[in-house]
Amino acid sequence: MLNGEKKIARPLRWAMIGGGRLSNVGYKHRTGALRDNTAFQLVASAFDIDPERGKDFGVNLGVEESRCYPDYQTMIAEEAKREDGIEVVSIATPNGTHYAITKAALEAGLHVICEKPLFFTSEEVLEIKELAEKQGKIVGVTYGFSGNQMLLQMRAMIEQGKLGDIRVVDLQYTHGFNATDSAEKASDAQKWRVDPKVAGPSFVLGDLSTHTYYMSQLIMPKMKIKELLCDRQSFIPSRAPLEDNAFVMMRYENGAVGRLWTSSINAGCMDGHRIRIVGSKASLEWWDSKPGELKYEVQGEPVQTLIRAMPYLDESCNADERLGALHQEGLSESWANIYLKFAIAIDAKNRGDEKTLNNLVYPDINAGLDGVVWIENCVRSADNGSSWVEFSQANQKATV
Ligand code: NAD
C-alpha cells in the first residue's frame, strides 16, 4: 500500500513542456507527478505555445516567474546554467513535436516523460532509444490508464494460469465525441488530431488504441502478435486520410485470436474502454468505467467480481493501492502510480541500480516503441486493402 512516504532520496526537479491552461492532458500530468510530493517538484515550465499565457499559468501554479520560460529551447538552455536546474521534463504537446523536444532534452542530459503516441515512426524511436542509452537517461511514456492496479491483478492471474491457455483477446476503446465535425470547428486540440502533419499517420489508432494495446501487453507480456488486419474509415470525409473508426483483427503466435475496435464516432458511448481476455478455463474483464472491479468468470461456476484493495488480490496489485477498500480510486491514482514508477526508474538509473530497473514494470521507451510499431502495422494493413500483414517490429513500408 502507498501512503506518500518517500521512495527516492529526494524529489526530482521537474518541468513541463506543453500541458498549459487550455490543454486536455496537462492537469493529468500534474495530478500524477505531484500526488506524492516526495517524488517530483514542479520548478520550471514552458507550458504553452503562447508565451504570455504560459507564463501567467505557470505563476498561477506557483512556479517562480523567472523559471516560466517562453519556449522549451530557452528553458533547457537557462536551466542548464543553474546548479539546481531541472532533471526531468514531461512533454504534453501535440504529437508532431514529441521527437524534436525529446531529442533536445536528452541531449541536454535530462530524463524525459513523453506523451503517446511517442513519435511518428519506429526509426525515430530507435534513434532516440540509442540516444537515451548513450546519455544514461530514462524515457517514460504516459499511458495514463495503465497505472490502474487491477491490470496487474489480471497480469498475475494470467501468469498463474488461472485462465488456462489464452484463446481470445477482445479490446475496445471508443467514444462518440467526434460523431460530427463540430469538434474540429470548436477546438484546436481536435483540429490537430486530424491533421497528419501534426497527428502523424493515424487519428484514433494512435490517440486511443495505443493505450489499450499497451494495456493488453502489460497484462499478457508473453502474447505476441503474429499478423493483423486493419480496416479503417473516415466517416467524416474531411478527416481522410486519417481514420475516426478502425477495426483490427489479430492472430497471436500462440494460436490465440483478437480484435480491437477503436472509434471516436461511437455516438453516445460513455463507457467504451474495456478489455476481455478469454482462456480455456475462464475469462477476465475490465472496464475503465468501473476501474476498481474485475469480472472473473470460470466456466461452470458463478460469476465473481473481484474488488480493489481486498486481501485476496495479488501482492503486485495491492502494492499500488492508496485509499483502501470502500473508497473509489480512478484515473488520478492511475497517473500517480505511473509517475511514481517514473521517479523510481529515474532515481535507479541515476544510481546505476539495474536490478531495480529490471524489476520495475512501467511504460518505458520500449512500450513507446511498441505503440508506434502497432500503428505502423495497422496503417500498413489498412492502406494495402485491409489485408493480413505480418506483424513487423520496425517500419517495413515495402512489404505487405
Ligand atoms: P492540446 O492541444 O489540448 O494541448 C497542447 C498544449 O501544448 C497546449 O497547452 C499548447 O499551448 C501547448 N503547446 C503546443 N506546442 C507547444 C510547444 N512547442 N511548446 C510548448 N507548448 C506547446 O493537446 P492535448 O489533447 O492535451 O494532447 C497533448 C498530447 O497528449 C498529445 O500527444 C496527445 O496524444 C496526448 N494525450 C494523452 C492523453 C493520455 O491519456 N495520456 C490524453 C490526452 C492527450
Tab-separated table of C-alpha atoms and ligand atoms in Angstrom:
chain	number	residue	atom	x	y	z
A	1	MET	CA	0.000	0.000	0.000
A	2	LEU	CA	1.222	3.501	-0.812
A	3	ASN	CA	0.981	6.271	1.773
A	4	GLY	CA	3.078	9.079	0.234
A	5	GLU	CA	6.289	8.215	2.094
A	6	LYS	CA	9.403	8.803	0.042
A	7	LYS	CA	10.545	6.093	-2.351
A	8	ILE	CA	13.578	8.032	-3.576
A	9	ALA	CA	16.133	10.116	-1.648
A	10	ARG	CA	14.647	13.486	-2.650
A	11	PRO	CA	12.027	14.788	-5.085
A	12	LEU	CA	13.173	15.272	-8.679
A	13	ARG	CA	13.351	18.791	-10.116
A	14	TRP	CA	10.689	18.601	-12.803
A	15	ALA	CA	9.426	20.830	-15.628
A	16	MET	CA	6.528	20.597	-18.056
A	17	ILE	CA	6.578	21.416	-21.755
A	18	GLY	CA	3.031	21.904	-23.054
A	19	GLY	CA	0.063	20.900	-20.936
A	20	GLY	CA	-0.860	24.574	-20.470
A	21	ARG	CA	-4.043	26.292	-19.353
A	22	LEU	CA	-6.265	25.141	-22.226
A	23	SER	CA	-4.766	21.702	-22.768
A	24	ASN	CA	-6.620	18.434	-22.330
A	25	VAL	CA	-3.945	16.421	-20.654
A	26	GLY	CA	-1.777	18.838	-18.636
A	27	TYR	CA	-3.648	18.531	-15.359
A	28	LYS	CA	-3.454	14.742	-15.506
A	29	HIS	CA	0.348	15.009	-15.575
A	30	ARG	CA	0.422	17.366	-12.618
A	31	THR	CA	-2.075	15.381	-10.594
A	32	GLY	CA	0.059	12.287	-11.271
A	33	ALA	CA	3.503	13.755	-10.644
A	34	LEU	CA	2.579	15.874	-7.636
A	35	ARG	CA	0.340	13.386	-5.871
A	36	ASP	CA	3.235	12.372	-3.616
A	37	ASN	CA	5.335	15.481	-3.029
A	38	THR	CA	8.208	13.134	-2.289
A	39	ALA	CA	8.566	12.212	-5.988
A	40	PHE	CA	8.537	15.381	-8.148
A	41	GLN	CA	8.677	19.151	-7.616
A	42	LEU	CA	7.415	21.443	-10.378
A	43	VAL	CA	10.198	24.057	-10.633
A	44	ALA	CA	10.130	25.280	-14.244
A	45	SER	CA	7.855	25.344	-17.274
A	46	ALA	CA	7.316	26.094	-20.940
A	47	PHE	CA	3.620	25.397	-20.704
A	48	ASP	CA	2.225	26.971	-23.793
A	49	ILE	CA	2.751	27.820	-27.449
A	50	ASP	CA	1.602	31.301	-26.349
A	51	PRO	CA	4.469	32.525	-24.093
A	52	GLU	CA	2.429	35.106	-22.144
A	53	ARG	CA	-0.390	32.698	-21.384
A	54	GLY	CA	2.180	30.049	-20.438
A	55	LYS	CA	3.927	32.405	-18.035
A	56	ASP	CA	0.697	33.551	-16.416
A	57	PHE	CA	-0.392	29.958	-15.996
A	58	GLY	CA	2.949	28.902	-14.520
A	59	VAL	CA	2.892	31.728	-11.993
A	60	ASN	CA	-0.659	30.773	-11.015
A	61	LEU	CA	0.551	27.234	-10.383
A	62	GLY	CA	3.316	28.512	-8.099
A	63	VAL	CA	6.289	28.250	-10.482
A	64	GLU	CA	8.825	31.067	-9.911
A	65	GLU	CA	8.195	33.737	-12.558
A	66	SER	CA	11.808	33.716	-13.734
A	67	ARG	CA	11.512	29.992	-14.428
A	68	CYS	CA	8.315	30.257	-16.553
A	69	TYR	CA	10.030	30.245	-19.937
A	70	PRO	CA	8.643	31.392	-23.300
A	71	ASP	CA	9.659	28.160	-25.072
A	72	TYR	CA	11.324	24.827	-24.388
A	73	GLN	CA	14.628	25.744	-26.045
A	74	THR	CA	15.100	28.719	-23.704
A	75	MET	CA	14.086	26.623	-20.723
A	76	ILE	CA	16.571	23.858	-21.489
A	77	ALA	CA	19.408	26.359	-22.088
A	78	GLU	CA	18.709	28.521	-18.995
A	79	GLU	CA	18.112	25.625	-16.636
A	80	ALA	CA	21.414	24.021	-17.697
A	81	LYS	CA	23.202	27.069	-16.240
A	82	ARG	CA	21.744	26.535	-12.759
A	83	GLU	CA	23.159	24.270	-10.098
A	84	ASP	CA	19.599	23.459	-9.082
A	85	GLY	CA	18.405	23.153	-12.706
A	86	ILE	CA	15.729	20.724	-13.870
A	87	GLU	CA	16.484	16.999	-14.062
A	88	VAL	CA	13.417	15.715	-15.904
A	89	VAL	CA	10.806	17.122	-18.297
A	90	SER	CA	7.337	15.973	-19.206
A	91	ILE	CA	6.227	16.615	-22.776
A	92	ALA	CA	2.474	17.179	-23.215
A	93	THR	CA	2.426	18.899	-26.590
A	94	PRO	CA	0.781	17.764	-29.870
A	95	ASN	CA	2.275	14.571	-31.351
A	96	GLY	CA	4.335	16.184	-34.126
A	97	THR	CA	6.585	17.974	-31.615
A	98	HIS	CA	7.461	14.985	-29.379
A	99	TYR	CA	10.521	13.793	-31.304
A	100	ALA	CA	12.347	17.137	-31.515
A	101	ILE	CA	11.634	18.049	-27.879
A	102	THR	CA	12.650	14.611	-26.569
A	103	LYS	CA	15.882	14.771	-28.563
A	104	ALA	CA	16.739	18.257	-27.298
A	105	ALA	CA	16.015	17.267	-23.689
A	106	LEU	CA	18.094	14.088	-23.830
A	107	GLU	CA	20.974	15.915	-25.494
A	108	ALA	CA	20.893	18.374	-22.591
A	109	GLY	CA	21.182	15.459	-20.139
A	110	LEU	CA	17.563	15.415	-18.960
A	111	HIS	CA	15.296	12.454	-18.319
A	112	VAL	CA	12.089	12.546	-20.376
A	113	ILE	CA	8.481	11.609	-19.781
A	114	CYS	CA	6.554	11.955	-23.030
A	115	GLU	CA	3.004	11.647	-24.240
A	116	LYS	CA	1.795	8.931	-26.580
A	117	PRO	CA	1.906	8.190	-29.438
A	118	LEU	CA	5.594	8.682	-28.802
A	119	PHE	CA	6.781	9.659	-32.312
A	120	PHE	CA	5.659	9.241	-35.923
A	121	THR	CA	7.975	6.339	-36.924
A	122	SER	CA	9.739	3.391	-35.326
A	123	GLU	CA	13.014	4.624	-36.845
A	124	GLU	CA	12.696	7.790	-34.766
A	125	VAL	CA	12.015	5.785	-31.616
A	126	LEU	CA	15.010	3.500	-32.228
A	127	GLU	CA	17.246	6.521	-32.763
A	128	ILE	CA	16.035	8.135	-29.535
A	129	LYS	CA	16.355	4.848	-27.652
A	130	GLU	CA	20.012	4.733	-28.632
A	131	LEU	CA	20.481	8.367	-27.579
A	132	ALA	CA	18.798	7.724	-24.207
A	133	GLU	CA	21.052	4.721	-23.607
A	134	LYS	CA	24.135	6.770	-24.521
A	135	GLN	CA	23.062	9.559	-22.165
A	136	GLY	CA	22.073	7.144	-19.372
A	137	LYS	CA	18.565	8.597	-19.233
A	138	ILE	CA	15.013	7.276	-18.978
A	139	VAL	CA	12.236	7.918	-21.480
A	140	GLY	CA	8.855	7.131	-19.918
A	141	VAL	CA	5.564	7.190	-21.840
A	142	THR	CA	2.313	8.337	-20.231
A	143	TYR	CA	-0.082	5.520	-20.964
A	144	GLY	CA	-2.164	7.049	-18.206
A	145	PHE	CA	-4.705	4.258	-17.727
A	146	SER	CA	-2.008	1.636	-17.282
A	147	GLY	CA	-1.312	2.543	-13.653
A	148	ASN	CA	-4.625	1.010	-12.654
A	149	GLN	CA	-3.570	-1.790	-10.329
A	150	MET	CA	-6.400	-4.135	-11.344
A	151	LEU	CA	-4.467	-4.591	-14.597
A	152	LEU	CA	-1.618	-6.013	-12.505
A	153	GLN	CA	-4.153	-8.396	-10.950
A	154	MET	CA	-5.057	-9.563	-14.465
A	155	ARG	CA	-1.361	-9.949	-15.259
A	156	ALA	CA	-0.785	-12.055	-12.127
A	157	MET	CA	-3.818	-14.294	-12.703
A	158	ILE	CA	-2.893	-14.925	-16.326
A	159	GLU	CA	0.713	-15.704	-15.349
A	160	GLN	CA	-0.585	-18.099	-12.653
A	161	GLY	CA	-2.625	-19.948	-15.293
A	162	LYS	CA	-5.998	-19.044	-13.758
A	163	LEU	CA	-7.494	-18.589	-17.242
A	164	GLY	CA	-5.799	-21.600	-18.821
A	165	ASP	CA	-4.499	-21.093	-22.353
A	166	ILE	CA	-5.369	-17.676	-23.762
A	167	ARG	CA	-7.704	-18.018	-26.751
A	168	VAL	CA	-9.398	-14.667	-27.388
A	169	VAL	CA	-8.335	-11.064	-26.738
A	170	ASP	CA	-11.176	-8.559	-27.035
A	171	LEU	CA	-10.180	-4.885	-26.817
A	172	GLN	CA	-12.203	-1.713	-27.238
A	173	TYR	CA	-11.508	1.971	-26.817
A	174	THR	CA	-14.280	4.062	-28.319
A	175	HIS	CA	-16.164	7.289	-27.663
A	176	GLY	CA	-18.571	9.460	-29.634
A	177	PHE	CA	-17.138	12.959	-29.215
A	178	ASN	CA	-16.303	13.239	-32.921
A	179	ALA	CA	-19.540	11.826	-34.305
A	180	THR	CA	-19.833	15.118	-36.238
A	181	ASP	CA	-17.165	17.551	-37.383
A	182	SER	CA	-18.303	20.195	-34.887
A	183	ALA	CA	-15.447	19.232	-32.538
A	184	GLU	CA	-12.836	20.258	-35.154
A	185	LYS	CA	-14.594	23.589	-35.578
A	186	ALA	CA	-14.736	24.236	-31.832
A	187	SER	CA	-11.368	23.001	-30.601
A	188	ASP	CA	-7.736	23.375	-31.671
A	189	ALA	CA	-6.957	20.087	-29.926
A	190	GLN	CA	-9.344	18.265	-32.246
A	191	LYS	CA	-8.183	20.209	-35.324
A	192	TRP	CA	-4.581	18.993	-34.964
A	193	ARG	CA	-5.699	15.429	-34.261
A	194	VAL	CA	-6.963	15.082	-37.840
A	195	ASP	CA	-4.031	16.845	-39.486
A	196	PRO	CA	-1.401	14.240	-40.489
A	197	LYS	CA	1.373	16.852	-40.262
A	198	VAL	CA	0.709	17.204	-36.520
A	199	ALA	CA	-1.048	13.988	-35.536
A	200	GLY	CA	1.078	11.573	-37.574
A	201	PRO	CA	-0.121	8.606	-39.631
A	202	SER	CA	-3.319	7.951	-37.659
A	203	PHE	CA	-6.059	9.541	-35.582
A	204	VAL	CA	-7.906	7.078	-33.304
A	205	LEU	CA	-5.398	4.254	-33.760
A	206	GLY	CA	-2.735	6.486	-32.200
A	207	ASP	CA	-4.903	8.652	-29.985
A	208	LEU	CA	-6.929	5.867	-28.372
A	209	SER	CA	-5.876	2.346	-29.263
A	210	THR	CA	-2.190	2.717	-28.323
A	211	HIS	CA	-3.398	2.889	-24.690
A	212	THR	CA	-5.416	-0.298	-24.938
A	213	TYR	CA	-2.771	-2.135	-26.934
A	214	TYR	CA	-0.140	-1.278	-24.291
A	215	MET	CA	-2.506	-2.387	-21.517
A	216	SER	CA	-3.006	-5.733	-23.271
A	217	GLN	CA	0.768	-6.186	-23.458
A	218	LEU	CA	1.095	-5.232	-19.791
A	219	ILE	CA	-1.479	-7.867	-18.882
A	220	MET	CA	-0.063	-10.550	-21.196
A	221	PRO	CA	3.632	-9.793	-21.811
A	222	LYS	CA	4.186	-13.187	-23.446
A	223	MET	CA	1.452	-12.767	-26.060
A	224	LYS	CA	3.000	-11.566	-29.296
A	225	ILE	CA	1.034	-10.699	-32.428
A	226	LYS	CA	1.993	-12.747	-35.497
A	227	GLU	CA	-0.196	-10.992	-38.044
A	228	LEU	CA	-3.000	-8.475	-38.161
A	229	LEU	CA	-5.645	-6.996	-40.434
A	230	CYS	CA	-6.831	-3.418	-40.015
A	231	ASP	CA	-9.807	-1.745	-41.664
A	232	ARG	CA	-10.017	1.990	-41.042
A	233	GLN	CA	-12.636	4.541	-42.032
A	234	SER	CA	-13.071	8.322	-42.102
A	235	PHE	CA	-16.811	8.692	-41.515
A	236	ILE	CA	-16.293	12.450	-41.571
A	237	PRO	CA	-14.687	12.684	-45.051
A	238	SER	CA	-12.618	15.788	-44.233
A	239	ARG	CA	-10.617	13.642	-41.776
A	240	ALA	CA	-9.251	11.423	-44.551
A	241	PRO	CA	-6.663	10.000	-44.810
A	242	LEU	CA	-6.844	9.774	-41.031
A	243	GLU	CA	-9.440	7.456	-39.538
A	244	ASP	CA	-12.144	8.184	-36.997
A	245	ASN	CA	-13.002	4.476	-36.703
A	246	ALA	CA	-10.992	1.269	-37.090
A	247	PHE	CA	-11.289	-2.464	-36.587
A	248	VAL	CA	-8.212	-4.608	-36.122
A	249	MET	CA	-8.103	-8.396	-36.105
A	250	MET	CA	-5.078	-10.083	-34.604
A	251	ARG	CA	-3.574	-13.574	-34.771
A	252	TYR	CA	-1.109	-14.285	-31.988
A	253	GLU	CA	1.953	-16.523	-32.119
A	254	ASN	CA	0.367	-18.991	-29.624
A	255	GLY	CA	-2.726	-19.506	-31.814
A	256	ALA	CA	-4.947	-17.049	-29.937
A	257	VAL	CA	-7.006	-14.524	-31.876
A	258	GLY	CA	-8.020	-10.974	-31.037
A	259	ARG	CA	-9.996	-7.978	-32.146
A	260	LEU	CA	-9.768	-4.303	-31.295
A	261	TRP	CA	-12.353	-1.627	-32.047
A	262	THR	CA	-11.296	1.964	-31.725
A	263	SER	CA	-13.537	4.875	-32.622
A	264	SER	CA	-14.388	8.471	-31.907
A	265	ILE	CA	-17.720	8.223	-33.736
A	266	ASN	CA	-19.378	5.709	-31.379
A	267	ALA	CA	-22.217	8.186	-30.858
A	268	GLY	CA	-23.437	8.471	-27.300
A	269	CYS	CA	-20.940	5.972	-25.900
A	270	MET	CA	-19.614	6.944	-22.465
A	271	ASP	CA	-18.138	3.648	-21.269
A	272	GLY	CA	-16.329	2.272	-24.301
A	273	HIS	CA	-12.937	1.322	-22.883
A	274	ARG	CA	-12.677	-2.342	-21.964
A	275	ILE	CA	-10.500	-5.419	-22.080
A	276	ARG	CA	-11.756	-9.002	-22.067
A	277	ILE	CA	-9.370	-11.949	-22.060
A	278	VAL	CA	-10.816	-15.399	-22.696
A	279	GLY	CA	-8.862	-18.509	-21.727
A	280	SER	CA	-9.569	-22.226	-21.942
A	281	LYS	CA	-10.787	-22.283	-18.314
A	282	ALA	CA	-12.028	-18.786	-17.516
A	283	SER	CA	-12.319	-15.159	-18.627
A	284	LEU	CA	-11.380	-11.822	-17.100
A	285	GLU	CA	-12.917	-8.477	-17.989
A	286	TRP	CA	-12.003	-4.896	-17.011
A	287	TRP	CA	-13.925	-1.719	-17.841
A	288	ASP	CA	-12.456	1.756	-17.457
A	289	SER	CA	-15.878	2.936	-16.201
A	290	LYS	CA	-15.500	0.581	-13.187
A	291	PRO	CA	-11.731	0.542	-12.805
A	292	GLY	CA	-11.750	-0.944	-9.306
A	293	GLU	CA	-13.508	-4.141	-10.405
A	294	LEU	CA	-12.640	-7.231	-12.413
A	295	LYS	CA	-15.208	-9.683	-13.672
A	296	TYR	CA	-13.818	-13.214	-13.235
A	297	GLU	CA	-15.872	-15.910	-14.948
A	298	VAL	CA	-14.870	-19.530	-14.507
A	299	GLN	CA	-16.736	-21.866	-16.839
A	300	GLY	CA	-19.438	-23.698	-14.868
A	301	GLU	CA	-19.156	-21.549	-11.732
A	302	PRO	CA	-20.997	-18.439	-10.526
A	303	VAL	CA	-19.632	-15.169	-11.907
A	304	GLN	CA	-17.282	-13.389	-9.473
A	305	THR	CA	-16.493	-9.696	-9.138
A	306	LEU	CA	-13.033	-9.046	-7.716
A	307	ILE	CA	-12.904	-5.726	-5.865
A	308	ARG	CA	-9.923	-3.369	-5.499
A	309	ALA	CA	-7.960	-3.281	-2.230
A	310	MET	CA	-9.170	-6.647	-0.934
A	311	PRO	CA	-6.658	-9.028	0.669
A	312	TYR	CA	-7.462	-11.836	-1.790
A	313	LEU	CA	-5.790	-9.862	-4.600
A	314	ASP	CA	-2.212	-10.414	-5.708
A	315	GLU	CA	0.562	-8.617	-3.817
A	316	SER	CA	1.711	-6.863	-7.026
A	317	CYS	CA	-1.788	-5.351	-7.360
A	318	ASN	CA	-2.208	-4.265	-3.750
A	319	ALA	CA	1.287	-2.742	-3.687
A	320	ASP	CA	-0.154	0.143	-5.759
A	321	GLU	CA	-3.185	0.584	-3.520
A	322	ARG	CA	-3.659	4.047	-1.962
A	323	LEU	CA	-7.075	4.765	-0.482
A	324	GLY	CA	-8.222	1.455	0.961
A	325	ALA	CA	-11.360	-0.572	0.309
A	326	LEU	CA	-14.820	1.053	0.215
A	327	HIS	CA	-13.383	4.255	-1.335
A	328	GLN	CA	-13.133	4.947	-5.049
A	329	GLU	CA	-9.856	5.186	-6.915
A	330	GLY	CA	-9.662	6.094	-10.572
A	331	LEU	CA	-7.688	7.849	-13.275
A	332	SER	CA	-5.852	10.240	-10.906
A	333	GLU	CA	-4.444	7.343	-8.898
A	334	SER	CA	-3.558	5.521	-12.105
A	335	TRP	CA	-1.486	8.514	-13.245
A	336	ALA	CA	0.054	8.870	-9.789
A	337	ASN	CA	1.105	5.208	-9.906
A	338	ILE	CA	2.892	5.521	-13.242
A	339	TYR	CA	4.536	8.827	-12.264
A	340	LEU	CA	5.827	7.264	-9.046
A	341	LYS	CA	7.337	4.455	-11.123
A	342	PHE	CA	8.936	7.020	-13.466
A	343	ALA	CA	10.542	8.637	-10.397
A	344	ILE	CA	11.800	5.285	-9.105
A	345	ALA	CA	13.173	4.431	-12.571
A	346	ILE	CA	14.952	7.790	-12.904
A	347	ASP	CA	16.458	7.502	-9.443
A	348	ALA	CA	17.598	3.914	-10.139
A	349	LYS	CA	19.102	4.981	-13.473
A	350	ASN	CA	20.987	7.824	-11.763
A	351	ARG	CA	22.395	5.350	-9.225
A	352	GLY	CA	23.183	2.644	-11.782
A	353	ASP	CA	20.769	0.290	-9.995
A	354	GLU	CA	19.995	-2.107	-12.860
A	355	LYS	CA	18.254	-4.618	-10.552
A	356	THR	CA	15.547	-2.116	-9.599
A	357	LEU	CA	15.183	-1.062	-13.226
A	358	ASN	CA	14.847	-4.631	-14.474
A	359	ASN	CA	12.168	-5.479	-11.911
A	360	LEU	CA	10.117	-2.321	-12.381
A	361	VAL	CA	7.001	-2.679	-14.546
A	362	TYR	CA	6.245	0.708	-16.116
A	363	PRO	CA	5.702	2.202	-19.586
A	364	ASP	CA	9.270	2.812	-20.759
A	365	ILE	CA	10.640	3.619	-24.217
A	366	ASN	CA	10.072	0.019	-25.336
A	367	ALA	CA	6.380	0.490	-24.557
A	368	GLY	CA	6.516	3.698	-26.620
A	369	LEU	CA	8.171	1.788	-29.456
A	370	ASP	CA	5.514	-0.950	-29.285
A	371	GLY	CA	2.793	1.689	-29.662
A	372	VAL	CA	4.418	3.231	-32.734
A	373	VAL	CA	5.045	-0.234	-34.240
A	374	TRP	CA	1.386	-1.114	-33.586
A	375	ILE	CA	0.240	1.986	-35.511
A	376	GLU	CA	2.673	1.269	-38.369
A	377	ASN	CA	1.393	-2.287	-38.788
A	378	CYS	CA	-2.256	-1.198	-38.619
A	379	VAL	CA	-1.744	1.576	-41.177
A	380	ARG	CA	0.273	-0.722	-43.467
A	381	SER	CA	-2.551	-3.276	-43.458
A	382	ALA	CA	-5.327	-0.685	-43.901
A	383	ASP	CA	-3.530	1.060	-46.734
A	384	ASN	CA	-2.998	-2.255	-48.514
A	385	GLY	CA	-6.685	-3.019	-48.944
A	386	SER	CA	-7.101	-4.163	-45.342
A	387	SER	CA	-5.070	-7.287	-45.948
A	388	TRP	CA	-3.426	-9.554	-43.381
A	389	VAL	CA	0.151	-8.406	-42.792
A	390	GLU	CA	2.926	-9.984	-40.839
A	391	PHE	CA	3.449	-8.017	-37.637
A	392	SER	CA	6.862	-6.460	-38.040
A	393	GLN	CA	8.840	-4.960	-35.174
A	394	ALA	CA	10.043	-1.927	-37.127
A	395	ASN	CA	8.947	0.043	-40.158
A	396	GLN	CA	8.605	-2.152	-43.259
A	397	LYS	CA	6.769	0.067	-45.661
A	398	ALA	CA	7.658	-2.050	-48.681
A	399	THR	CA	6.410	-5.479	-47.581
A	400	VAL	CA	2.813	-6.461	-47.072
B	1	NAD	P1	-3.921	20.219	-26.571
B	1	NAD	O1	-3.919	20.767	-27.954
B	1	NAD	O2	-5.181	20.262	-25.748
B	1	NAD	O3	-2.792	20.931	-25.692
B	1	NAD	C1	-1.486	21.089	-26.162
B	1	NAD	C2	-0.741	22.010	-25.214
B	1	NAD	O4	0.610	22.110	-25.644
B	1	NAD	C3	-1.282	23.441	-25.180
B	1	NAD	O5	-1.163	23.940	-23.860
B	1	NAD	C4	-0.345	24.190	-26.136
B	1	NAD	O6	-0.282	25.560	-25.888
B	1	NAD	C5	0.960	23.503	-25.826
B	1	NAD	N1	1.981	23.548	-26.886
B	1	NAD	C6	1.849	23.268	-28.208
B	1	NAD	N2	3.034	23.350	-28.831
B	1	NAD	C7	3.946	23.675	-27.882
B	1	NAD	C8	5.339	23.908	-27.880
B	1	NAD	N3	6.063	23.809	-28.999
B	1	NAD	N4	5.950	24.244	-26.713
B	1	NAD	C9	5.233	24.364	-25.568
B	1	NAD	N5	3.908	24.139	-25.500
B	1	NAD	C10	3.274	23.805	-26.644
B	1	NAD	O7	-3.413	18.724	-26.683
B	1	NAD	P2	-3.756	17.509	-25.712
B	1	NAD	O8	-5.060	16.928	-26.076
B	1	NAD	O9	-3.513	17.897	-24.310
B	1	NAD	O10	-2.653	16.457	-26.206
B	1	NAD	C11	-1.279	16.667	-25.986
B	1	NAD	C12	-0.574	15.327	-26.079
B	1	NAD	O11	-1.064	14.476	-25.066
B	1	NAD	C13	-0.815	14.585	-27.396
B	1	NAD	O12	0.336	13.886	-27.759
B	1	NAD	C14	-1.935	13.611	-27.063
B	1	NAD	O13	-1.891	12.438	-27.870
B	1	NAD	C15	-1.615	13.294	-25.632
B	1	NAD	N6	-2.771	12.926	-24.786
B	1	NAD	C16	-2.621	11.891	-23.947
B	1	NAD	C17	-3.602	11.523	-23.081
B	1	NAD	C18	-3.361	10.394	-22.116
B	1	NAD	O14	-4.299	9.882	-21.521
B	1	NAD	N7	-2.120	10.002	-21.940
B	1	NAD	C19	-4.830	12.233	-23.074
B	1	NAD	C20	-4.953	13.325	-23.959
B	1	NAD	C21	-3.909	13.665	-24.805
